[in-house]
Short mmCIF file of C-alpha atoms in Angstrom, two decimals:
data_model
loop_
_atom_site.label_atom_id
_atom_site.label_comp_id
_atom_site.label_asym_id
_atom_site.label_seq_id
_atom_site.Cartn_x
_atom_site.Cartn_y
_atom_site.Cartn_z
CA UNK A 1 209.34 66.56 106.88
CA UNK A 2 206.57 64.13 106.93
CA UNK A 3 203.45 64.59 108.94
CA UNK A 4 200.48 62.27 109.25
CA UNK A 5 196.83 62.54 110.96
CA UNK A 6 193.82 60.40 111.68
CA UNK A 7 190.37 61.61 110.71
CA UNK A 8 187.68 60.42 112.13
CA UNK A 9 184.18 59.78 110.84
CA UNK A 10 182.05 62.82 111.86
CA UNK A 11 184.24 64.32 114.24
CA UNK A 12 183.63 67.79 113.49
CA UNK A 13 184.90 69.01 116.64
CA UNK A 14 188.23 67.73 115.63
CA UNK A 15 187.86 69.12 112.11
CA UNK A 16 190.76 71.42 111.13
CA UNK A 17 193.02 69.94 113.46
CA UNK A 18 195.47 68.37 111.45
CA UNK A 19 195.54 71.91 108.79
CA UNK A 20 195.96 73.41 111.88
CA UNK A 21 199.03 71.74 112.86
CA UNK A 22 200.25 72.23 109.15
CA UNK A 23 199.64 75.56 109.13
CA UNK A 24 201.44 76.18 112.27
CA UNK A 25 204.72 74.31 110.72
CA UNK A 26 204.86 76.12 107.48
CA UNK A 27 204.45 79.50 109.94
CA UNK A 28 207.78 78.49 111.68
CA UNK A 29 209.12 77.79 108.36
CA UNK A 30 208.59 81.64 107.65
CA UNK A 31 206.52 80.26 103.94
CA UNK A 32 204.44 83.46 102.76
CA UNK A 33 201.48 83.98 104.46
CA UNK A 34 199.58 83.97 101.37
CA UNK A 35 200.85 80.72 100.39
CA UNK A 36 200.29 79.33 103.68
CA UNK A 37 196.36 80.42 103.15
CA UNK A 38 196.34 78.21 100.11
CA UNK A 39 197.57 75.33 101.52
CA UNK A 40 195.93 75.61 104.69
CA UNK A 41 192.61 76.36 102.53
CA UNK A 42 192.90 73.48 100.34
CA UNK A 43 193.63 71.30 103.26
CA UNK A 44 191.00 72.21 105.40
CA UNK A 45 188.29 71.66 102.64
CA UNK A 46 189.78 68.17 101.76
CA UNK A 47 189.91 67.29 105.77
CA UNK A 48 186.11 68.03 106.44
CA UNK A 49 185.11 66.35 102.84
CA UNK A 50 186.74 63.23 104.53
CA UNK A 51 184.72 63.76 108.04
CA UNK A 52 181.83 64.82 105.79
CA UNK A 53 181.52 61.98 103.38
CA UNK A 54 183.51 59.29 104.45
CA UNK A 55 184.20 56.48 106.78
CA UNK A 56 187.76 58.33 108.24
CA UNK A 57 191.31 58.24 106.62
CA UNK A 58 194.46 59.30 106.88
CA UNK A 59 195.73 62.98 106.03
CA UNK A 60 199.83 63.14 105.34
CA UNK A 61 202.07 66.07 104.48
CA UNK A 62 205.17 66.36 103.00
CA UNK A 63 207.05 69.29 103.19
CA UNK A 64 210.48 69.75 101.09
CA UNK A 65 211.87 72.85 100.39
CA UNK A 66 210.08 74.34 96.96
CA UNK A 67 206.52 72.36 97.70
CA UNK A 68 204.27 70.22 100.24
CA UNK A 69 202.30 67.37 99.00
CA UNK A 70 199.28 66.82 100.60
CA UNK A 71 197.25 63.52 100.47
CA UNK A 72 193.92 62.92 102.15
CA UNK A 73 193.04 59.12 101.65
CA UNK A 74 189.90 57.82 102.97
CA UNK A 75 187.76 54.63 103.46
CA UNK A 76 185.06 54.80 101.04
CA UNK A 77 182.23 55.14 99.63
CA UNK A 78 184.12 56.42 97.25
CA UNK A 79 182.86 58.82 94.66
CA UNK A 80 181.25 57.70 91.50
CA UNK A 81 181.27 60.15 89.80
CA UNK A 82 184.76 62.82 89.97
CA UNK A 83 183.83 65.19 87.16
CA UNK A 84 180.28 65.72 88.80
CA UNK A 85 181.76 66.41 92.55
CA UNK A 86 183.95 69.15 90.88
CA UNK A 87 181.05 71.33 89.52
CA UNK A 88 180.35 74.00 92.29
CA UNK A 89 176.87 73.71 93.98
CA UNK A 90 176.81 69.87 93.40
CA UNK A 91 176.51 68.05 96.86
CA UNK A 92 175.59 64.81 98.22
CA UNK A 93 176.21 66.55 102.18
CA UNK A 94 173.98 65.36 104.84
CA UNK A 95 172.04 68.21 106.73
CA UNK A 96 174.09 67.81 109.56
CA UNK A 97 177.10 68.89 107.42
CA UNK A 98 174.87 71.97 106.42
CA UNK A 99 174.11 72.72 109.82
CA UNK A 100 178.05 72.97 110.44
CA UNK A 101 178.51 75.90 107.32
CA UNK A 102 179.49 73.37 104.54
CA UNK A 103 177.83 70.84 101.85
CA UNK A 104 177.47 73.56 99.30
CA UNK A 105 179.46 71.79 96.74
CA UNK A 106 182.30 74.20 96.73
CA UNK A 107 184.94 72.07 98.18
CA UNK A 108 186.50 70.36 95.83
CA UNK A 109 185.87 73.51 93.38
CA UNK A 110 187.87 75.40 96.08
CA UNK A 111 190.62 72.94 96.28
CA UNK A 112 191.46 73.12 92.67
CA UNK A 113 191.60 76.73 92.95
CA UNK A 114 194.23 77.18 96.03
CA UNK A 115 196.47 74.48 94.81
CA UNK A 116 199.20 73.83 91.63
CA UNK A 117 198.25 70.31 91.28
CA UNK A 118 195.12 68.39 91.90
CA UNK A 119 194.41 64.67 91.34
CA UNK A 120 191.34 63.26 93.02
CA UNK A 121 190.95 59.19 92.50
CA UNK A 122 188.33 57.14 93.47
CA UNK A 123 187.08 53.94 93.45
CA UNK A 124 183.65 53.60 94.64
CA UNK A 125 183.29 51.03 97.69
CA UNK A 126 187.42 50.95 98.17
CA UNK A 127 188.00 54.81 98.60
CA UNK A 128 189.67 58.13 97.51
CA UNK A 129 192.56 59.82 97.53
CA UNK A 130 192.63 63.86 96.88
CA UNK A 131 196.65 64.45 96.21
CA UNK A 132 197.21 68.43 96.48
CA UNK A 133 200.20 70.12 95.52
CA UNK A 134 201.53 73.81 96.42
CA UNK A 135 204.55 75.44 95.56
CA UNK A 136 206.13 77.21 98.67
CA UNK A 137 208.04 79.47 96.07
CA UNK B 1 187.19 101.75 111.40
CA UNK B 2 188.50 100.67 114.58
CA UNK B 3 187.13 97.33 116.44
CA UNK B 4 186.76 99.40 119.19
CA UNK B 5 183.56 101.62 117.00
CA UNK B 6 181.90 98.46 115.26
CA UNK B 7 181.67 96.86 118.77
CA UNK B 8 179.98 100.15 120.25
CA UNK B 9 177.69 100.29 116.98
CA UNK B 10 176.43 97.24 117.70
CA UNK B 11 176.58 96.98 121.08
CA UNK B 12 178.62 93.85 120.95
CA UNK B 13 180.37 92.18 124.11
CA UNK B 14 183.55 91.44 123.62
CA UNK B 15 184.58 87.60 124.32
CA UNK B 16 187.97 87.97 123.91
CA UNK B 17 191.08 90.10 121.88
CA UNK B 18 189.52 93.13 123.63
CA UNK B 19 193.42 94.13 123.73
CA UNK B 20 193.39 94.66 120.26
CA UNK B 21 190.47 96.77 119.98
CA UNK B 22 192.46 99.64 118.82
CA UNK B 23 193.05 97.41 115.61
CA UNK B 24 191.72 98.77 112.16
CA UNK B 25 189.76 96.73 109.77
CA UNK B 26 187.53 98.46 106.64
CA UNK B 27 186.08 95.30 104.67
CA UNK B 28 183.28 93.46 105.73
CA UNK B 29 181.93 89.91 104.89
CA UNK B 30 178.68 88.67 106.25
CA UNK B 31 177.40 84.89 106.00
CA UNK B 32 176.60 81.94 107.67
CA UNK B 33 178.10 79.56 105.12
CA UNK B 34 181.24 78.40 106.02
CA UNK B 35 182.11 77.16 102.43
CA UNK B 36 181.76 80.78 100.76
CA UNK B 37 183.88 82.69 103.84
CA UNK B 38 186.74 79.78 102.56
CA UNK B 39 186.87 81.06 98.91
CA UNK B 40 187.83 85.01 100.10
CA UNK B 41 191.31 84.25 98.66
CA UNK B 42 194.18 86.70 100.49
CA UNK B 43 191.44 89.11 101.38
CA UNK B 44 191.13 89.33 105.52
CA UNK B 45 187.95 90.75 106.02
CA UNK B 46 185.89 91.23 109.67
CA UNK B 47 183.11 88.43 109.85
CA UNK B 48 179.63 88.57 110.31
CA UNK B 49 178.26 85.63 110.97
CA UNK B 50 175.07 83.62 113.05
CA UNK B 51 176.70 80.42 112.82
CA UNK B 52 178.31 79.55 116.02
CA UNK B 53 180.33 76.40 115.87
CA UNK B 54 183.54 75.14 116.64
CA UNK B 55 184.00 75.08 112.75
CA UNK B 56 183.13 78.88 112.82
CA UNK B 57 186.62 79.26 114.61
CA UNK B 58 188.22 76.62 112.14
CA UNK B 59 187.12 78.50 109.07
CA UNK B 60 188.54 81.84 110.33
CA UNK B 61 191.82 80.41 111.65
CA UNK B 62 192.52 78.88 108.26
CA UNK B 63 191.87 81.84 106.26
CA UNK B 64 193.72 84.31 108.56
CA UNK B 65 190.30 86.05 109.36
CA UNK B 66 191.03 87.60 112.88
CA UNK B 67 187.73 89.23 113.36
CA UNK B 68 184.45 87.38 114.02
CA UNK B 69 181.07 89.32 115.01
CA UNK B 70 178.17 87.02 116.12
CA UNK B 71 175.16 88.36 115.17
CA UNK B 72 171.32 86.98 116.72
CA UNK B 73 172.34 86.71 120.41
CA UNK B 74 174.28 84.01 119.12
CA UNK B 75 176.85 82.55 122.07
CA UNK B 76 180.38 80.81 121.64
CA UNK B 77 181.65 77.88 124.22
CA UNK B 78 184.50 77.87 126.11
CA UNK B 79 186.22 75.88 124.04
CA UNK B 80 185.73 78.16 121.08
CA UNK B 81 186.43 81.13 123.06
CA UNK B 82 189.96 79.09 124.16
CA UNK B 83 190.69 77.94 120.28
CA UNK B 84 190.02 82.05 119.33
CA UNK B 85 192.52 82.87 121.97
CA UNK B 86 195.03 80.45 121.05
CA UNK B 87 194.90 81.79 117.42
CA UNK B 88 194.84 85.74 118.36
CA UNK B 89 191.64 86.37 117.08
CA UNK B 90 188.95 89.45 118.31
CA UNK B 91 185.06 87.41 119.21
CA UNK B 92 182.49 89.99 119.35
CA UNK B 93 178.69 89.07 120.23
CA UNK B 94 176.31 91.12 119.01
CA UNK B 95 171.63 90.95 119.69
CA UNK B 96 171.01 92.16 116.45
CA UNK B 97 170.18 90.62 113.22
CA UNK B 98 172.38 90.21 110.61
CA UNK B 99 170.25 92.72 108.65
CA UNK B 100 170.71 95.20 111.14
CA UNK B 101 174.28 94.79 112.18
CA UNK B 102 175.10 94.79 108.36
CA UNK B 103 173.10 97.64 107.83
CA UNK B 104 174.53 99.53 110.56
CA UNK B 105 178.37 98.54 109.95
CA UNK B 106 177.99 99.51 106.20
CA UNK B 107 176.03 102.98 106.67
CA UNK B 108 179.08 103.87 109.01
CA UNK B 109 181.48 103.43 106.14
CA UNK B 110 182.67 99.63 106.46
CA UNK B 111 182.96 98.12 102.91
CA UNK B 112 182.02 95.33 100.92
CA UNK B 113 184.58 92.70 99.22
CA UNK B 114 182.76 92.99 96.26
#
């Protein structure tokens, strides 16, 4: 099953939408409700990172039968520097992103811990892709 | 402790889920950063929280937390209220402080995660 989702720029309103629709699918796929808290998790932190820092994107989701594979791929800036961005309590969020409960530089940290396999790349000015991996069993 | 006692404690209204009121919850977690109630792991604690946004709503729905208490007279839209509803969750809102709601929830036996 393949899934795919616009984000938008700053739409917070919006934000969670698309793990909400993924969480709703792995639900009627009876997947663990734990597991379905680590993907949906992972997924909603990599979403608002993409309305939080950059210029929109895509989010897909593939679902087979032992894993999904999640891929948020935006339109720049692009980070410069990966192995910074994963230390928790480093941030580059704008106060409005504060003002909405996140920017405290434990997103990506987060990610890395709900999912089986995480590869982040990024090339500043072109974009970046966070690729997320969880086994459903 | 039943939803039905913390909402009396703190004299909370109820927004919506006040069929469920009969529900038991014991663990507690209090803040008003989004990003820390995300790393709870498969704990399902009730939520104490002053920050009343859409992405409150998100935050919980993700991590299966079914129980939010606003604290500081803060007030939910509609459209949270709705996105709540859809998900099955219990709104409470709550005039006190977060000090004081904490304080009161925890000296009537409602635990910490850690």
């Amino acid at each position: 099953m393949h899934f795919e989702y616009t984000v938008i720029e700053g739409d917070f309103v919006n934000a969670g939408s698309a793990s909400s629709s993924v969480k709703k699918t792995l639900k009627q796929l009876n997947v663990s409700p734990a597991i379905v808290k680590r993907v949906v998790v992972a997924l909603y932190e990599a979403e608002v990172n993409a309305i939080a820092h950059a210029y929109g994107g895509v989010v897909t989701a593939d679902i087979e039968s032992n894993q999904i594979t999640m891929r948020v791929i935006d339109k720049g800036p692009g980070i410069p520097d990966i192995e910074w961005a994963m230390q928790e309590g480093n941030s580059t969020a704008r106060p409005e992103v504060r003002d909405m409960g996140f920017g405290a530089g434990m997103g990506l940290p987060n990610i890395k811990k709900n999912v089986d396999q995480l590869n982040v790349q990024s090339t500043v000015g072109v974009g970046t892709t966070v690729e997320m991996i969880v086994n459903l069993c | 402790m039943k939803l039905k006692q913390i909402a009396e404690l703190l004299e909370a209204k109820v927004l919506c889920g006040e069929e469920r009121l009969d529900d038991n919850n014991d663990y507690c977690f209090s803040s008003d950063l989004m990003s820390d109630v995300l790393t709870l792991g498969d704990q399902n604690p009730i939520i104490v929280t002053g920050l009343c946004t859409m992405q409150t709503i998100r935050t919980c729905e993700m991590g299966n937390l079914e129980v939010v208490v606003f604290v500081r007279k803060k007030k939910p839209t509609p459209e949270m209220i709705e996105l709540a509803e859809e998900n099955g969750m219990i709104l409470l809102s709550s005039d006190f402080s977060m000090f004081k709601a904490c304080g009161i929830l925890y000296q009537n036996g409602l635990k910490p995660l850690f």
